[in-house]
Short mmCIF file of C-alpha atoms in Angstrom, two decimals:
data_model
loop_
_atom_site.label_atom_id
_atom_site.label_comp_id
_atom_site.label_asym_id
_atom_site.label_seq_id
_atom_site.Cartn_x
_atom_site.Cartn_y
_atom_site.Cartn_z
CA MET A 1 75.47 53.47 124.03
CA ALA A 2 77.31 55.51 120.94
CA THR A 3 78.99 58.97 122.03
CA THR A 4 78.34 61.80 119.44
CA MET A 5 81.78 63.38 118.23
CA THR A 6 82.01 66.72 118.09
CA PRO A 7 83.30 68.40 114.60
CA THR A 8 86.59 69.10 116.26
CA GLU A 9 87.13 65.65 117.70
CA GLN A 10 86.25 64.08 114.32
CA LEU A 11 88.52 66.48 112.51
CA GLN A 12 91.11 65.44 114.75
CA ALA A 13 90.94 61.58 114.52
CA ALA A 14 90.83 62.35 111.04
CA ARG A 15 94.24 64.43 111.25
CA ASP A 16 95.94 61.49 113.37
CA GLN A 17 94.75 58.91 110.50
CA PHE A 18 95.73 60.77 107.58
CA VAL A 19 98.39 64.04 108.53
CA PRO A 20 101.91 62.84 109.21
CA ARG A 21 102.82 64.01 112.78
CA GLY A 22 105.75 66.44 111.62
CA LEU A 23 103.21 68.88 110.45
CA ALA A 24 102.25 70.67 114.24
CA SER A 25 100.20 73.19 114.49
CA ALA A 26 100.39 75.86 117.50
CA MET A 27 97.16 75.53 118.84
CA PRO A 28 94.24 72.64 118.76
CA GLY A 29 91.09 73.11 117.09
CA PHE A 30 90.67 73.47 113.56
CA ALA A 31 89.86 76.84 111.47
CA ALA A 32 86.55 77.16 109.50
CA GLU A 33 86.27 81.07 108.54
CA ALA A 34 88.24 84.33 108.97
CA HIS A 35 87.58 87.98 108.50
CA GLY A 36 89.33 91.03 109.32
CA ALA A 37 91.54 90.04 112.79
CA THR A 38 88.97 87.37 113.84
CA VAL A 39 89.13 83.28 113.12
CA THR A 40 86.28 81.29 114.02
CA ASP A 41 87.03 77.47 114.65
CA VAL A 42 84.45 74.65 113.49
CA GLU A 43 82.79 74.79 116.77
CA GLY A 44 81.85 78.31 116.05
CA ARG A 45 83.96 79.97 118.85
CA SER A 46 85.96 83.30 117.51
CA PHE A 47 89.70 83.94 118.30
CA ILE A 48 91.64 87.20 117.72
CA ASP A 49 94.23 86.58 115.39
CA PHE A 50 97.74 87.89 116.63
CA ALA A 51 99.47 85.64 114.15
CA ALA A 52 98.27 86.75 110.84
CA GLY A 53 98.83 83.56 109.21
CA ILE A 54 102.50 83.95 110.32
CA SER A 55 102.42 87.76 108.83
CA VAL A 56 100.59 86.33 105.69
CA MET A 57 97.33 88.50 106.53
CA ASN A 58 98.93 91.81 106.93
CA VAL A 59 95.90 93.06 105.16
CA GLY A 60 93.67 91.16 107.30
CA HIS A 61 91.72 88.07 106.58
CA ASP A 62 88.88 88.47 103.43
CA HIS A 63 89.56 91.86 102.64
CA PRO A 64 87.07 92.99 100.05
CA ARG A 65 89.57 94.46 97.61
CA VAL A 66 91.33 91.20 97.73
CA ARG A 67 88.39 88.76 97.37
CA ALA A 68 87.14 90.78 94.35
CA ALA A 69 90.02 90.73 92.76
CA ILE A 70 90.37 86.95 92.85
CA LEU A 71 86.59 86.43 91.84
CA GLU A 72 87.33 88.38 89.19
CA GLN A 73 90.88 86.52 87.70
CA VAL A 74 89.22 83.40 88.37
CA ALA A 75 86.52 84.36 85.65
CA ARG A 76 88.91 85.55 83.00
CA LEU A 77 92.12 83.24 83.66
CA VAL A 78 93.78 81.02 86.30
CA HIS A 79 96.97 79.52 84.96
CA PRO A 80 98.21 79.43 81.16
CA ALA A 81 101.85 79.18 82.63
CA ALA A 82 104.41 81.63 82.55
CA GLN A 83 106.87 79.21 80.48
CA VAL A 84 103.91 78.76 78.23
CA MET A 85 102.68 81.98 77.85
CA MET A 86 102.84 84.67 80.60
CA PRO A 87 99.77 86.30 82.14
CA GLU A 88 99.53 89.82 81.33
CA VAL A 89 98.91 90.20 85.23
CA TYR A 90 102.41 88.80 86.08
CA VAL A 91 104.09 91.57 84.02
CA ARG A 92 102.02 94.23 86.19
CA LEU A 93 103.01 92.58 89.13
CA ALA A 94 106.48 92.42 88.28
CA GLN A 95 106.72 96.30 87.34
CA ARG A 96 104.76 96.91 90.56
CA LEU A 97 107.48 95.01 92.74
CA CYS A 98 110.05 96.51 90.83
CA GLU A 99 108.50 100.03 91.85
CA VAL A 100 107.98 99.39 95.43
CA THR A 101 111.29 97.63 96.45
CA PRO A 102 113.63 100.01 97.65
CA GLY A 103 116.59 101.31 95.42
CA ASP A 104 116.91 103.70 92.73
CA HIS A 105 118.82 101.49 90.39
CA ALA A 106 117.20 99.45 87.55
CA LYS A 107 115.62 96.20 88.86
CA LYS A 108 113.57 93.09 87.50
CA ALA A 109 111.72 90.88 89.44
CA MET A 110 110.37 86.71 88.99
CA ILE A 111 107.24 85.79 90.52
CA VAL A 112 107.59 81.99 92.70
CA ASN A 113 105.09 80.23 94.72
CA THR A 114 106.53 80.99 98.36
CA GLY A 115 109.02 82.08 100.52
CA ALA A 116 111.62 79.37 100.60
CA GLU A 117 111.34 79.37 96.74
CA ALA A 118 112.43 83.07 96.49
CA VAL A 119 115.04 81.82 98.47
CA GLU A 120 116.34 79.30 96.48
CA ASN A 121 116.32 81.11 93.38
CA ALA A 122 117.95 84.31 94.79
CA ALA A 123 120.67 82.12 95.42
CA LYS A 124 120.87 80.65 92.18
CA ILE A 125 120.82 84.11 90.58
CA ALA A 126 123.24 84.87 93.17
CA ARG A 127 125.79 82.04 91.94
CA SER A 128 125.33 82.53 88.16
CA PHE A 129 126.00 86.07 88.29
CA THR A 130 128.97 86.15 90.35
CA GLY A 131 130.19 82.49 89.26
CA ARG A 132 131.28 81.89 93.07
CA PRO A 133 129.75 78.84 94.73
CA ALA A 134 129.27 79.75 98.57
CA LEU A 135 126.57 81.37 100.94
CA VAL A 136 126.68 83.25 104.04
CA SER A 137 123.89 83.14 106.44
CA PHE A 138 123.40 83.80 110.45
CA HIS A 139 122.92 81.96 113.23
CA ASN A 140 119.07 82.03 114.26
CA ALA A 141 118.34 82.71 110.64
CA PHE A 142 115.34 81.21 108.86
CA HIS A 143 115.19 80.68 105.49
CA GLY A 144 112.52 78.06 104.58
CA ARG A 145 112.42 74.27 104.78
CA THR A 146 113.79 73.02 101.30
CA LEU A 147 117.19 71.52 101.18
CA LEU A 148 119.06 74.94 100.36
CA GLY A 149 116.50 77.01 102.73
CA LEU A 150 117.31 74.41 105.53
CA SER A 151 120.91 74.56 104.81
CA LEU A 152 120.40 78.28 104.98
CA THR A 153 118.90 78.22 108.68
CA GLY A 154 120.40 78.87 111.59
CA LYS A 155 118.10 76.86 114.00
CA ALA A 156 119.08 73.00 114.35
CA ALA A 157 115.32 71.59 116.09
CA PRO A 158 112.76 71.41 114.80
CA TYR A 159 113.64 72.48 111.37
CA LYS A 160 116.93 70.49 110.98
CA GLN A 161 116.55 67.54 112.76
CA ASP A 162 117.13 64.06 110.68
CA PHE A 163 116.99 66.04 107.43
CA GLY A 164 120.46 66.24 106.72
CA PRO A 165 122.79 66.04 104.82
CA PHE A 166 122.55 69.77 104.16
CA ALA A 167 123.53 71.80 100.66
CA PRO A 168 127.34 72.00 100.56
CA GLU A 169 129.34 75.63 100.29
CA VAL A 170 126.73 77.19 103.08
CA TYR A 171 128.35 78.76 105.80
CA GLN A 172 126.67 80.70 108.96
CA VAL A 173 128.31 83.61 111.28
CA PRO A 174 126.51 85.13 114.35
CA PHE A 175 123.83 87.52 113.90
CA PRO A 176 124.05 90.61 116.08
CA TYR A 177 121.57 89.79 118.87
CA PRO A 178 122.22 92.50 121.85
CA TYR A 179 120.25 91.00 124.22
CA ARG A 180 122.45 88.20 124.40
CA THR A 181 125.62 89.36 122.76
CA PRO A 182 128.15 90.89 125.39
CA GLY A 183 129.71 94.14 124.17
CA ASN A 184 129.37 94.97 120.95
CA ALA A 185 126.94 93.18 118.98
CA THR A 186 127.86 94.66 115.47
CA ASP A 187 131.52 93.82 116.00
CA VAL A 188 131.38 90.58 117.59
CA ALA A 189 128.86 89.74 114.35
CA LEU A 190 131.50 91.00 111.40
CA ALA A 191 134.55 89.35 113.61
CA GLY A 192 132.64 86.33 112.91
CA LEU A 193 132.50 86.88 109.27
CA ASP A 194 136.14 87.55 109.22
CA ALA A 195 137.25 84.58 110.68
CA LEU A 196 135.29 82.92 108.79
CA PHE A 197 136.80 84.25 105.66
CA HIS A 198 140.01 83.62 107.22
CA ALA A 199 139.11 80.17 108.50
CA ALA A 200 136.46 78.20 106.39
CA VAL A 201 135.94 80.03 102.83
CA SER A 202 137.67 83.02 101.18
CA PRO A 203 135.57 85.81 100.56
CA ASP A 204 136.39 85.94 96.73
CA ARG A 205 134.43 82.09 97.07
CA VAL A 206 131.08 83.48 98.53
CA ALA A 207 128.44 84.64 95.98
CA ALA A 208 126.25 85.98 98.54
CA VAL A 209 125.04 86.93 102.50
CA ILE A 210 121.66 86.19 102.94
CA VAL A 211 120.17 88.21 105.82
CA GLU A 212 117.07 89.26 107.45
CA PRO A 213 117.01 93.01 108.33
CA ILE A 214 114.94 91.63 111.35
CA GLN A 215 114.52 87.81 112.44
CA GLY A 216 111.55 86.71 112.46
CA GLU A 217 111.19 83.14 113.91
CA GLY A 218 114.49 83.51 115.34
CA GLY A 219 112.45 85.77 117.90
CA PHE A 220 112.30 89.35 115.96
CA VAL A 221 115.85 90.31 116.78
CA VAL A 222 116.65 93.84 115.58
CA PRO A 223 119.95 94.55 114.92
CA PRO A 224 122.06 97.56 115.81
CA ALA A 225 122.04 100.15 113.21
CA ASP A 226 124.90 100.11 112.04
CA PHE A 227 124.85 96.27 111.32
CA LEU A 228 123.53 96.60 107.74
CA PRO A 229 125.60 99.22 106.29
CA ARG A 230 128.64 97.72 107.68
CA LEU A 231 127.80 94.60 106.21
CA ALA A 232 127.09 95.71 103.06
CA GLU A 233 130.39 97.71 103.27
CA VAL A 234 131.92 94.48 103.54
CA CYS A 235 129.97 92.73 100.88
CA ARG A 236 131.02 95.61 98.19
CA GLU A 237 134.81 94.76 99.26
CA HIS A 238 134.81 91.49 98.11
CA GLY A 239 132.18 91.82 94.88
CA ILE A 240 129.79 89.48 97.45
CA LEU A 241 126.05 90.14 96.67
CA LEU A 242 123.54 90.97 99.75
CA ILE A 243 120.04 89.56 99.97
CA ALA A 244 117.58 90.76 102.14
CA ASP A 245 115.23 88.37 103.10
CA GLU A 246 112.18 90.10 103.80
CA VAL A 247 109.77 86.97 103.83
CA GLN A 248 107.96 87.73 107.41
CA SER A 249 108.99 91.56 107.87
CA GLY A 250 108.09 92.68 104.46
CA PHE A 251 104.93 94.51 103.11
CA GLY A 252 104.08 97.03 106.27
CA ARG A 253 105.13 94.59 108.77
CA ALA A 254 107.60 96.48 110.37
CA GLY A 255 106.36 99.93 109.78
CA ARG A 256 107.55 100.59 106.53
CA MET A 257 107.01 98.76 102.99
CA PHE A 258 110.15 96.75 103.73
CA ALA A 259 112.05 96.73 106.66
CA ILE A 260 115.67 97.25 105.08
CA GLU A 261 114.02 100.98 104.24
CA GLY A 262 115.88 103.46 106.54
CA SER A 263 118.80 101.71 106.62
CA GLY A 264 120.70 103.59 104.11
CA VAL A 265 121.33 99.93 102.06
CA ASP A 266 120.09 99.12 98.79
CA ALA A 267 120.26 95.02 98.63
CA ASP A 268 121.42 93.76 95.41
CA ILE A 269 118.08 91.03 95.80
CA VAL A 270 115.04 91.02 97.96
CA THR A 271 113.27 88.21 98.72
CA MET A 272 109.53 88.39 99.20
CA ALA A 273 106.13 86.15 100.33
CA LYS A 274 103.70 85.87 102.81
CA SER A 275 101.77 88.92 102.96
CA LEU A 276 102.31 89.74 99.50
CA GLY A 277 99.25 87.37 98.26
CA GLY A 278 96.57 88.47 101.09
CA GLY A 279 96.49 84.62 102.02
CA MET A 280 97.07 83.12 98.29
CA PRO A 281 100.60 81.28 97.60
CA ILE A 282 103.00 83.94 96.26
CA GLY A 283 106.30 84.86 96.34
CA ALA A 284 109.18 86.96 94.30
CA VAL A 285 112.56 87.71 93.63
CA VAL A 286 113.43 91.05 93.14
CA GLY A 287 116.97 92.40 92.43
CA ARG A 288 119.15 94.58 90.38
CA ALA A 289 118.57 94.46 86.76
CA GLU A 290 122.28 93.02 85.70
CA VAL A 291 121.99 90.34 88.35
CA MET A 292 118.66 89.01 88.12
CA ASP A 293 119.34 89.00 84.15
CA ALA A 294 122.32 86.65 84.50
CA PRO A 295 120.79 83.00 84.29
CA THR A 296 120.50 82.14 80.89
CA ALA A 297 116.75 81.88 79.47
CA GLY A 298 115.25 78.62 80.72
CA GLY A 299 116.92 78.95 83.83
CA LEU A 300 114.62 80.25 86.02
CA GLY A 301 110.59 79.33 86.60
CA GLY A 302 108.38 76.82 88.21
CA THR A 303 104.98 75.40 86.87
CA PHE A 304 103.13 77.23 89.13
CA ALA A 305 105.43 80.09 89.49
CA GLY A 306 103.49 83.30 88.40
CA ASN A 307 100.01 82.31 88.58
CA ALA A 308 97.59 84.57 87.34
CA VAL A 309 95.19 84.71 90.53
CA ALA A 310 97.51 84.87 93.02
CA CYS A 311 99.23 87.71 90.79
CA ALA A 312 95.91 89.32 90.89
CA ALA A 313 95.63 89.63 94.63
CA ALA A 314 99.16 90.55 94.91
CA LEU A 315 98.12 93.78 93.09
CA ALA A 316 95.01 94.30 94.93
CA VAL A 317 97.10 93.88 98.40
CA LEU A 318 99.33 96.58 97.04
CA ASP A 319 96.74 98.80 96.24
CA VAL A 320 95.54 98.00 99.84
CA MET A 321 98.63 98.78 101.13
CA ALA A 322 99.19 102.65 99.63
CA GLU A 323 95.35 103.38 99.84
CA GLU A 324 95.35 102.29 103.49
CA ASP A 325 98.48 103.27 104.15
CA LEU A 326 99.08 100.50 106.44
CA PRO A 327 103.24 100.46 107.00
CA ALA A 328 101.96 104.12 108.88
CA ARG A 329 99.03 101.76 110.65
CA ALA A 330 101.92 99.34 111.66
CA LEU A 331 103.76 102.09 113.31
CA ARG A 332 100.69 103.27 115.48
CA VAL A 333 99.26 99.56 116.04
CA GLY A 334 103.32 98.97 117.11
CA ALA A 335 103.53 102.62 119.68
CA THR A 336 100.11 100.76 121.61
CA VAL A 337 101.74 97.50 121.80
CA ARG A 338 105.41 98.30 122.81
CA ALA A 339 103.93 101.03 125.59
CA ARG A 340 101.23 98.18 126.87
CA MET A 341 104.74 95.90 126.53
CA GLU A 342 106.99 97.76 128.38
CA ALA A 343 104.38 98.27 131.38
CA TRP A 344 104.10 94.58 131.80
CA GLN A 345 108.32 94.44 132.05
CA GLU A 346 107.81 96.77 134.87
CA ARG A 347 105.19 94.21 136.23
CA PHE A 348 106.81 90.55 135.41
CA PRO A 349 110.47 90.10 135.97
CA ALA A 350 109.97 87.56 133.74
CA ILE A 351 110.08 89.68 130.88
CA GLY A 352 113.66 89.93 129.83
CA GLU A 353 113.41 92.46 126.57
CA VAL A 354 110.47 94.14 124.90
CA ARG A 355 111.98 94.56 120.79
CA GLY A 356 110.55 94.83 117.71
CA ALA A 357 109.91 97.43 114.65
CA GLY A 358 106.53 98.74 113.72
CA ALA A 359 103.84 96.00 114.25
CA MET A 360 106.89 93.44 114.78
CA MET A 361 106.73 92.90 118.43
CA ALA A 362 107.32 90.77 120.83
CA ILE A 363 108.77 89.95 124.56
CA GLU A 364 111.41 87.37 125.59
CA LEU A 365 110.70 85.54 128.44
CA VAL A 366 113.43 84.22 130.74
CA ARG A 367 113.90 82.74 134.28
CA ASP A 368 115.90 85.07 135.55
CA ARG A 369 117.18 88.43 134.19
CA ALA A 370 120.39 88.53 135.71
CA THR A 371 121.62 85.48 134.08
CA ARG A 372 118.48 85.75 131.05
CA GLU A 373 118.54 81.79 131.41
CA PRO A 374 115.65 81.40 128.42
CA ASP A 375 112.13 80.17 129.84
CA PRO A 376 110.56 77.73 127.28
CA ALA A 377 108.38 76.24 129.54
CA LEU A 378 106.92 79.46 130.82
CA THR A 379 106.20 80.46 127.45
CA ALA A 380 104.69 77.56 126.14
CA GLU A 381 102.47 78.09 129.56
CA VAL A 382 101.16 81.53 128.37
CA LEU A 383 100.59 80.80 125.10
CA HIS A 384 98.64 78.10 126.18
CA LEU A 385 96.32 80.50 128.15
CA CYS A 386 96.47 82.87 125.70
CA HIS A 387 94.88 80.16 123.53
CA GLU A 388 92.03 79.17 126.08
CA GLY A 389 91.18 82.78 126.20
CA GLY A 390 90.13 83.13 122.79
CA LEU A 391 93.67 84.77 121.30
CA ILE A 392 96.13 83.54 118.59
CA VAL A 393 99.65 84.12 119.28
CA LEU A 394 102.99 82.27 118.14
CA LYS A 395 106.19 81.61 119.94
CA ALA A 396 109.68 82.45 118.25
CA GLY A 397 113.50 82.08 119.27
CA LEU A 398 116.25 80.06 119.30
CA HIS A 399 114.84 78.49 122.51
CA ASP A 400 111.37 79.10 121.94
CA ASN A 401 111.08 81.25 124.42
CA VAL A 402 109.70 84.37 122.76
CA VAL A 403 106.01 85.74 122.44
CA ARG A 404 106.03 87.33 118.86
CA LEU A 405 102.80 89.13 117.92
CA LEU A 406 101.61 89.59 114.40
CA MET A 407 97.98 90.91 114.48
CA PRO A 408 96.98 91.98 111.11
CA LEU A 409 97.57 95.94 109.97
CA THR A 410 94.02 96.35 109.58
CA ILE A 411 93.09 95.48 113.41
CA ALA A 412 90.71 97.55 114.95
CA ASP A 413 91.17 99.36 118.08
CA ALA A 414 89.10 97.48 120.47
CA GLU A 415 90.38 94.19 118.94
CA LEU A 416 93.77 95.05 119.45
CA GLU A 417 93.10 96.18 123.05
CA GLU A 418 91.17 92.91 123.93
CA GLY A 419 93.83 90.81 122.59
CA LEU A 420 96.32 92.77 124.45
CA LEU A 421 94.32 92.21 127.66
CA ILE A 422 94.07 88.52 127.21
CA LEU A 423 97.97 88.14 126.82
CA GLU A 424 97.97 89.97 129.55
CA GLY A 425 96.08 88.22 131.99
CA ALA A 426 97.88 85.19 130.87
CA LEU A 427 101.39 86.67 132.00
CA ALA A 428 99.66 87.84 135.33
CA SER A 429 98.51 84.43 135.66
CA THR A 430 101.59 82.66 135.29
CA ASN A 431 103.83 85.39 136.86
CA HIS A 432 101.86 85.49 139.78
CA ASN A 433 104.49 84.59 141.97
CA ARG A 434 106.95 86.93 140.43
CA GLU A 435 104.94 89.57 140.03
CA VAL A 436 106.99 92.79 141.00
CA THR A 437 104.34 94.79 143.60
CA LYS A 438 105.02 98.70 144.20
#
């Protein structure tokens, strides 16, 4: 007797047949629709979303302002191609991005499709402006899956495995990771940079240093407050451009429009994407006007870069960010999350560290607090229980032992509480033999 397959089983069979295994998903199932901070799968089961499309949906799924902007733009103009005849919405978005990106200097902006594409173009622009070939990035960094993006990325598995050889003239140094760095983390990182300049590449050959103000895929590692100012000073001393990769940390996520704000540092170039388009594929490179003008006419572009519909969505996102004051909302959400995580840390010895900024919060899970040995197996178990309990949540970190939270900034208080209870239950279930009793 033939059995009837469920929609999930049908889609899984098709996925197994037609989608390559290298494209993995954090959890099983297939999304059918999403609204606000809730995602519903093809079986009608709803999940609270603490991933937000990997920090893409900061304004929430299906925000009415963004949806209306997309529909209105589709009815007028979809894609004339910026290199053929630039859509007016491209220029309006470029102006807005220059206005909201930190720094009082004159700026210019180019629109691209993805964060990796933004990184690639930032590197091209830096090389063109300085006439230098080398780039420096950091261990534990993530800058995309293109050839140069992978070359700049500081994690081997699964991103870089079997994909080499990588782009030349790319060098890496330690990132200040206070939880895992004996001594002063900033001193250690900058000593590594100084050693690089003496042993591998002269600073007068370096076009740019690219840094995430808060490492994203690396596990939400927040550097000490003195790191970015001291790094910027080294860059200025040697005529090296500073590129801030704000792809994951930008657009309100860290409690400010961009995470680098408040550091006292204005980057020469800022890369951005993810939440810029409210779900539409779009990124941007914003930088000092004289730097951005370095490439000759025709040296920058891309067939779909600056698509009119994506630009319209981005303008709506910027309106929502301002009108709903989502960076401030991120601070309130983050304060609630941090308080809960610190309470969990008192109960569960497996929580080695609570860290983050704004609504970019994480816990690092370890086998032993004294040795700080990472516990990726426990992390996987916690995530599995969360998924089973109706919560979408992701891991991160060099050792896959960090649980990171990226809920939409528009999440309702009740949904936030429900999601935190699910995560707390997963931690309690997996830590029951090690829970601290008082």
